[in-house]
GROMACS .gro file of C-alpha atoms in nm:
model
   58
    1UNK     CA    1   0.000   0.000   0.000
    2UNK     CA    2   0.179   0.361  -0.076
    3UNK     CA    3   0.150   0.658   0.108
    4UNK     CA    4  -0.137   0.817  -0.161
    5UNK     CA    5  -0.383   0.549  -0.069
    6UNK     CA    6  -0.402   0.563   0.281
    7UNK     CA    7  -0.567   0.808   0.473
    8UNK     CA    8  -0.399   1.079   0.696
    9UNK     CA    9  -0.569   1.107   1.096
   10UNK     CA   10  -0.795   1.382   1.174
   11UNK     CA   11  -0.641   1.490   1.459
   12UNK     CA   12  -0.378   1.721   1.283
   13UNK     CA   13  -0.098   1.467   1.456
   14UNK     CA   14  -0.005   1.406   1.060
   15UNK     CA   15   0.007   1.768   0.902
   16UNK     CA   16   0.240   1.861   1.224
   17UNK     CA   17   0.469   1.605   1.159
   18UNK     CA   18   0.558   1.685   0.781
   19UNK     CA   19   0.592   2.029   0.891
   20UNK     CA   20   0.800   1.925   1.131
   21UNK     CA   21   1.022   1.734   0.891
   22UNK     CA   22   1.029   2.025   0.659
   23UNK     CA   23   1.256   2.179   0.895
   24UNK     CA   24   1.617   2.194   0.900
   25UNK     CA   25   1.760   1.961   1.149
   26UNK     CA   26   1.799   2.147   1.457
   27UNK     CA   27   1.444   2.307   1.442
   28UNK     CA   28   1.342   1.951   1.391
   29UNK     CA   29   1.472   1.872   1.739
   30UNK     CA   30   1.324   2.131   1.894
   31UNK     CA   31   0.955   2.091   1.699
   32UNK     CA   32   1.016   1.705   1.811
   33UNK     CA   33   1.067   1.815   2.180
   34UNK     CA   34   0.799   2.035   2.176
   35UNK     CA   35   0.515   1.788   2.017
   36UNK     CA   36   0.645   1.501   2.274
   37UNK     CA   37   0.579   1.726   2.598
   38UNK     CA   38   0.246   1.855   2.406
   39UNK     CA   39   0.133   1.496   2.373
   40UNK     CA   40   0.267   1.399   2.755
   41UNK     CA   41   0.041   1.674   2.839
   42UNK     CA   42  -0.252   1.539   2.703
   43UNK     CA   43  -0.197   1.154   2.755
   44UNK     CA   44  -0.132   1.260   3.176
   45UNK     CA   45  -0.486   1.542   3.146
   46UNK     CA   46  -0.642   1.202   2.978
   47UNK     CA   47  -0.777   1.402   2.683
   48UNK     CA   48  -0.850   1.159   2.417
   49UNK     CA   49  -0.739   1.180   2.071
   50UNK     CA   50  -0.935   1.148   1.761
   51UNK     CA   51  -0.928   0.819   1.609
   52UNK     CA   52  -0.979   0.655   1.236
   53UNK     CA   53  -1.167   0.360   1.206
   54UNK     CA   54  -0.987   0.085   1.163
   55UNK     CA   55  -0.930  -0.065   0.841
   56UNK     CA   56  -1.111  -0.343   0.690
   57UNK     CA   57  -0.965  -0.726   0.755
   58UNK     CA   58  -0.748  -0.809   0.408
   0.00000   0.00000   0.00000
């Protein structure tokens, strides 16, 4: 399966990252540092992330 076919999440996790890896490589750290202690936040405050349904058996 290749990138194009699947689908990206809802919950923005997916457009972050690319613009994360965009970045030259010591803003990458930092944007990677940053989106870890923004989802510690949320996994310890127990809000609960958008998920996709999961995809059909093969």
């Amino acid at each position: 399966m290749s990138d194009e076919t699947t689908t990206a999440p809802t919950d923005g996790l997916w457009s972050r990252l690319c613009l994360i890896e965009g970045q030259p490589l010591t803003d990458r750290a930092a944007a990677y540092s940053a989106l870890h202690d923004d989802l510690s936040r949320r996994l310890e405050s127990g809000v609960k992330l958008e998920h996709r349904e999961a995809p059909a058996s093969r």
